[in-house]
Amino acid sequence: MYSSSDMTGKTALITGAAAGLGKASALLLAQAGANLSLIDINNEGLEETAQAARTSGVEVLVQAIDLSNSQNCQLAVAKTIATFGRLDALCNVAAVMIPAHSDEMTDDAWDLTIAVNLTAPFKLIRAALPQLLEHQGAIVNVTSCAAFMGQAYLAAYSSTKAALTHMTKSLAMEYMHKPIRINAVAPGGMMTALASGLRNIKDPDPSLISRYSPLRGLVEIDEVAAMVAFLATDAANGYHGAIINIDKGITAG
């Protein structure tokens, strides 16, 4: 398990915080002492995460918003800063995965995937950068093993994760001489609601899906969350521009 440094008095904004990896990452940051700004479209799930986080003695702001509306990104960052007076870590965990045969994928499904997985992280980063630079903070993007390997029925999702991976590296280079750390975690398949969408494929070709089925099984959510939380803290001072694969070897060859 990765050891996160003390975040007492600091603030972390986590998207996708209602469940799964976002929730697990938020709770670890709360344990490290960070006040939290939690973002998700699922208000009920956010409230459950907030209640659990408050047991660590931290303050929590719940923002039930739709990140596909890009204006909400700037507003979410502004409200976080207005509430806590600062922002020290931005964790872009929220994602949409809509598996489909590409010739049947709708414009709405494509646009939603791009908006949540790629446009929202950039606009959150853009809004957060002044605060993160001032407080020598961190950006942690969650990409995917799908960024490094073609995956049938996931053209939109894989494209956004590859783009987010390269965005992370590009931003790391742009801010190489500035007091900020910008990294990403690229998990393999996890047992989350996001991954369950793969079951909705109509008449999939099993031989294609088996090509990216993990030989060692699914990745544990808590292990990925530990890396997200670690990278958000000063304990990860040596990391900048890193894309850390936690995929049980699926992208090894």
Tab-separated table of C-alpha atoms in Angstrom:
chain	number	residue	atom	x	y	z
A	1	MET	CA	0.000	0.000	0.000
A	2	TYR	CA	1.253	3.477	-0.837
A	3	SER	CA	1.780	5.902	2.042
A	4	SER	CA	0.086	9.280	1.610
A	5	SER	CA	1.450	12.278	3.472
A	6	ASP	CA	-0.531	14.479	5.845
A	7	MET	CA	-3.183	16.544	4.038
A	8	THR	CA	-4.537	18.314	7.119
A	9	GLY	CA	-5.748	21.795	6.211
A	10	LYS	CA	-5.574	21.043	2.491
A	11	THR	CA	-8.385	20.496	-0.003
A	12	ALA	CA	-8.886	17.844	-2.665
A	13	LEU	CA	-11.486	17.843	-5.420
A	14	ILE	CA	-12.491	14.381	-6.643
A	15	THR	CA	-14.820	13.668	-9.553
A	16	GLY	CA	-16.771	10.445	-9.866
A	17	ALA	CA	-16.877	10.357	-6.073
A	18	ALA	CA	-20.283	8.702	-5.652
A	19	ALA	CA	-18.992	5.146	-6.063
A	20	GLY	CA	-16.157	2.882	-7.112
A	21	LEU	CA	-12.677	4.298	-7.545
A	22	GLY	CA	-13.717	7.901	-6.952
A	23	LYS	CA	-15.320	7.057	-3.636
A	24	ALA	CA	-12.409	4.899	-2.488
A	25	SER	CA	-9.903	7.625	-3.420
A	26	ALA	CA	-11.917	10.288	-1.611
A	27	LEU	CA	-12.090	8.250	1.591
A	28	LEU	CA	-8.329	7.681	1.585
A	29	LEU	CA	-7.713	11.396	1.154
A	30	ALA	CA	-10.109	12.083	4.014
A	31	GLN	CA	-8.115	9.675	6.163
A	32	ALA	CA	-5.024	11.702	5.241
A	33	GLY	CA	-6.803	14.790	6.599
A	34	ALA	CA	-7.914	16.524	3.401
A	35	ASN	CA	-11.131	18.483	3.211
A	36	LEU	CA	-13.074	17.227	0.209
A	37	SER	CA	-15.047	18.628	-2.680
A	38	LEU	CA	-16.959	15.677	-4.087
A	39	ILE	CA	-18.402	15.752	-7.601
A	40	ASP	CA	-20.711	13.314	-9.335
A	41	ILE	CA	-24.075	13.275	-11.075
A	42	ASN	CA	-25.350	10.789	-8.459
A	43	ASN	CA	-26.383	12.892	-5.452
A	44	GLU	CA	-27.413	9.926	-3.298
A	45	GLY	CA	-24.057	8.247	-3.795
A	46	LEU	CA	-22.236	11.506	-3.066
A	47	GLU	CA	-24.052	11.905	0.229
A	48	GLU	CA	-23.033	8.370	1.235
A	49	THR	CA	-19.405	9.136	0.415
A	50	ALA	CA	-19.595	12.433	2.286
A	51	GLN	CA	-21.053	10.795	5.376
A	52	ALA	CA	-18.279	8.198	5.408
A	53	ALA	CA	-15.582	10.846	4.843
A	54	ARG	CA	-16.800	13.028	7.697
A	55	THR	CA	-16.049	10.240	10.160
A	56	SER	CA	-12.391	11.159	9.559
A	57	GLY	CA	-13.105	14.631	10.956
A	58	VAL	CA	-12.826	16.522	7.677
A	59	GLU	CA	-15.154	19.003	6.009
A	60	VAL	CA	-16.955	17.888	2.861
A	61	LEU	CA	-18.625	19.823	0.064
A	62	VAL	CA	-21.051	17.861	-2.112
A	63	GLN	CA	-21.599	19.043	-5.683
A	64	ALA	CA	-24.083	16.951	-7.643
A	65	ILE	CA	-23.402	18.226	-11.157
A	66	ASP	CA	-23.244	16.960	-14.719
A	67	LEU	CA	-19.684	17.234	-16.024
A	68	SER	CA	-20.868	16.865	-19.616
A	69	ASN	CA	-21.940	20.504	-19.256
A	70	SER	CA	-18.525	22.127	-19.444
A	71	GLN	CA	-19.671	25.305	-17.683
A	72	ASN	CA	-20.147	23.230	-14.551
A	73	CYS	CA	-16.420	22.528	-14.406
A	74	GLN	CA	-15.421	26.119	-13.762
A	75	LEU	CA	-18.303	26.585	-11.344
A	76	ALA	CA	-17.316	23.476	-9.383
A	77	VAL	CA	-13.756	24.676	-8.924
A	78	ALA	CA	-14.916	28.180	-7.990
A	79	LYS	CA	-17.337	26.837	-5.372
A	80	THR	CA	-14.624	24.608	-3.923
A	81	ILE	CA	-12.261	27.539	-3.491
A	82	ALA	CA	-15.022	29.756	-2.100
A	83	THR	CA	-15.877	27.083	0.475
A	84	PHE	CA	-12.401	26.063	1.616
A	85	GLY	CA	-10.242	29.004	0.579
A	86	ARG	CA	-7.829	26.824	-1.371
A	87	LEU	CA	-7.389	23.822	-3.642
A	88	ASP	CA	-4.392	21.485	-3.359
A	89	ALA	CA	-5.301	18.412	-5.387
A	90	LEU	CA	-7.529	17.675	-8.365
A	91	CYS	CA	-8.363	14.036	-9.029
A	92	ASN	CA	-10.130	13.445	-12.348
A	93	VAL	CA	-11.716	10.040	-11.791
A	94	ALA	CA	-15.165	10.378	-13.403
A	95	ALA	CA	-15.647	8.562	-16.698
A	96	VAL	CA	-18.272	7.308	-19.097
A	97	MET	CA	-17.917	4.025	-20.974
A	98	ILE	CA	-20.587	3.184	-23.529
A	99	PRO	CA	-19.641	-0.026	-25.360
A	100	ALA	CA	-21.054	-0.285	-28.856
A	101	HIS	CA	-20.482	-1.617	-32.314
A	102	SER	CA	-18.943	1.472	-33.896
A	103	ASP	CA	-21.363	1.508	-36.825
A	104	GLU	CA	-24.211	1.670	-34.318
A	105	MET	CA	-22.813	4.196	-31.861
A	106	THR	CA	-25.005	7.284	-31.651
A	107	ASP	CA	-23.786	10.846	-31.841
A	108	ASP	CA	-25.116	11.434	-28.328
A	109	ALA	CA	-23.118	8.513	-26.925
A	110	TRP	CA	-19.939	9.664	-28.660
A	111	ASP	CA	-20.375	13.290	-27.573
A	112	LEU	CA	-21.104	12.324	-23.964
A	113	THR	CA	-17.982	10.153	-23.787
A	114	ILE	CA	-15.782	12.943	-25.129
A	115	ALA	CA	-17.387	15.536	-22.846
A	116	VAL	CA	-16.998	13.615	-19.580
A	117	ASN	CA	-13.752	11.738	-20.211
A	118	LEU	CA	-11.707	14.398	-21.982
A	119	THR	CA	-13.247	17.865	-22.079
A	120	ALA	CA	-14.258	17.930	-18.406
A	121	PRO	CA	-10.799	16.991	-17.082
A	122	PHE	CA	-9.186	19.704	-19.186
A	123	LYS	CA	-11.649	22.378	-18.115
A	124	LEU	CA	-11.355	21.377	-14.455
A	125	ILE	CA	-7.575	21.519	-14.763
A	126	ARG	CA	-7.682	24.895	-16.490
A	127	ALA	CA	-9.873	26.349	-13.749
A	128	ALA	CA	-7.828	24.776	-10.948
A	129	LEU	CA	-4.323	25.626	-12.168
A	130	PRO	CA	-3.941	29.037	-10.467
A	131	GLN	CA	-4.738	27.515	-7.053
A	132	LEU	CA	-2.684	24.383	-7.637
A	133	LEU	CA	0.320	26.464	-8.648
A	134	GLU	CA	-0.076	28.753	-5.659
A	135	HIS	CA	-0.198	25.835	-3.218
A	136	GLN	CA	2.262	23.565	-5.041
A	137	GLY	CA	-0.483	21.026	-5.566
A	138	ALA	CA	-1.163	18.013	-7.727
A	139	ILE	CA	-3.297	16.792	-10.607
A	140	VAL	CA	-4.109	13.101	-10.834
A	141	ASN	CA	-5.875	11.874	-13.954
A	142	VAL	CA	-7.336	8.385	-14.194
A	143	THR	CA	-6.834	6.953	-17.655
A	144	SER	CA	-6.989	3.217	-18.462
A	145	CYS	CA	-5.145	0.273	-19.917
A	146	ALA	CA	-7.439	0.978	-22.890
A	147	ALA	CA	-5.175	3.944	-23.643
A	148	PHE	CA	-2.402	1.542	-24.642
A	149	MET	CA	-4.207	-1.214	-26.512
A	150	GLY	CA	-6.985	-1.338	-29.068
A	151	GLN	CA	-10.178	-2.708	-27.559
A	152	ALA	CA	-13.144	-3.834	-29.633
A	153	TYR	CA	-16.441	-2.048	-29.005
A	154	LEU	CA	-14.707	0.722	-27.037
A	155	ALA	CA	-13.519	3.083	-29.763
A	156	ALA	CA	-14.855	6.198	-28.025
A	157	TYR	CA	-13.746	5.250	-24.520
A	158	SER	CA	-10.283	4.101	-25.609
A	159	SER	CA	-9.776	7.249	-27.668
A	160	THR	CA	-10.557	9.526	-24.734
A	161	LYS	CA	-8.278	7.598	-22.387
A	162	ALA	CA	-5.407	7.721	-24.871
A	163	ALA	CA	-5.980	11.454	-25.261
A	164	LEU	CA	-6.117	12.016	-21.503
A	165	THR	CA	-2.872	10.082	-21.131
A	166	HIS	CA	-1.151	12.311	-23.660
A	167	MET	CA	-2.740	15.425	-22.133
A	168	THR	CA	-1.169	14.451	-18.823
A	169	LYS	CA	2.273	14.215	-20.392
A	170	SER	CA	1.851	17.438	-22.358
A	171	LEU	CA	0.775	19.371	-19.275
A	172	ALA	CA	3.656	17.891	-17.308
A	173	MET	CA	6.076	19.230	-19.917
A	174	GLU	CA	4.387	22.626	-20.076
A	175	TYR	CA	4.618	23.007	-16.298
A	176	MET	CA	8.007	21.340	-15.893
A	177	HIS	CA	9.482	24.438	-14.219
A	178	LYS	CA	6.432	25.239	-12.093
A	179	PRO	CA	5.599	24.037	-8.553
A	180	ILE	CA	2.969	21.453	-9.493
A	181	ARG	CA	2.881	17.688	-10.053
A	182	ILE	CA	0.815	16.208	-12.885
A	183	ASN	CA	0.456	12.433	-13.156
A	184	ALA	CA	-1.972	9.717	-14.177
A	185	VAL	CA	-2.976	6.229	-13.114
A	186	ALA	CA	-3.961	3.710	-15.798
A	187	PRO	CA	-5.906	0.834	-14.226
A	188	GLY	CA	-6.857	-2.435	-15.792
A	189	GLY	CA	-10.361	-3.835	-15.458
A	190	MET	CA	-11.955	-3.326	-12.043
A	191	MET	CA	-15.253	-4.534	-10.614
A	192	THR	CA	-17.085	-1.234	-10.976
A	193	ALA	CA	-20.430	-0.137	-12.394
A	194	LEU	CA	-18.489	1.386	-15.294
A	195	ALA	CA	-17.041	-1.966	-16.340
A	196	SER	CA	-20.390	-3.710	-16.054
A	197	GLY	CA	-21.531	-1.877	-19.192
A	198	LEU	CA	-19.557	-4.327	-21.300
A	199	ARG	CA	-22.327	-6.847	-20.719
A	200	ASN	CA	-24.661	-4.683	-22.789
A	201	ILE	CA	-22.923	-5.379	-26.090
A	202	LYS	CA	-25.256	-6.964	-28.616
A	203	ASP	CA	-23.834	-10.168	-30.128
A	204	PRO	CA	-20.176	-9.559	-29.193
A	205	ASP	CA	-17.388	-11.632	-30.707
A	206	PRO	CA	-15.902	-13.536	-27.734
A	207	SER	CA	-12.579	-13.972	-29.512
A	208	LEU	CA	-12.151	-10.195	-29.624
A	209	ILE	CA	-13.080	-9.604	-25.998
A	210	SER	CA	-10.819	-12.407	-24.785
A	211	ARG	CA	-7.810	-10.595	-26.262
A	212	TYR	CA	-7.974	-8.005	-23.480
A	213	SER	CA	-9.270	-10.183	-20.675
A	214	PRO	CA	-6.780	-10.069	-17.773
A	215	LEU	CA	-4.863	-13.311	-17.276
A	216	ARG	CA	-4.432	-12.538	-13.569
A	217	GLY	CA	-7.972	-11.376	-12.928
A	218	LEU	CA	-9.462	-7.994	-12.143
A	219	VAL	CA	-7.576	-5.200	-10.429
A	220	GLU	CA	-8.583	-4.311	-6.858
A	221	ILE	CA	-10.246	-0.901	-6.587
A	222	ASP	CA	-8.538	-0.169	-3.257
A	223	GLU	CA	-5.085	-0.672	-4.759
A	224	VAL	CA	-5.737	1.851	-7.518
A	225	ALA	CA	-7.329	4.270	-5.040
A	226	ALA	CA	-4.212	4.081	-2.875
A	227	MET	CA	-2.100	5.211	-5.829
A	228	VAL	CA	-4.517	8.032	-6.704
A	229	ALA	CA	-4.425	9.300	-3.111
A	230	PHE	CA	-0.650	8.897	-2.901
A	231	LEU	CA	-0.073	10.934	-6.074
A	232	ALA	CA	-2.352	13.677	-4.725
A	233	THR	CA	-0.108	14.223	-1.705
A	234	ASP	CA	3.394	15.555	-1.125
A	235	ALA	CA	4.580	11.999	-0.522
A	236	ALA	CA	4.697	11.668	-4.323
A	237	ASN	CA	7.107	14.569	-4.726
A	238	GLY	CA	9.281	12.613	-7.174
A	239	TYR	CA	6.436	11.906	-9.609
A	240	HIS	CA	5.756	14.257	-12.511
A	241	GLY	CA	4.538	13.246	-15.960
A	242	ALA	CA	4.225	9.631	-14.856
A	243	ILE	CA	1.564	7.278	-16.205
A	244	ILE	CA	1.369	4.426	-13.722
A	245	ASN	CA	-0.150	1.209	-15.018
A	246	ILE	CA	-1.932	-0.918	-12.442
A	247	ASP	CA	-3.332	-3.621	-14.693
A	248	LYS	CA	-1.877	-6.954	-13.568
A	249	GLY	CA	0.292	-7.069	-16.661
A	250	ILE	CA	-2.360	-6.799	-19.362
A	251	THR	CA	-0.403	-4.149	-21.262
A	252	ALA	CA	2.922	-5.958	-20.858
A	253	GLY	CA	2.648	-7.745	-24.170
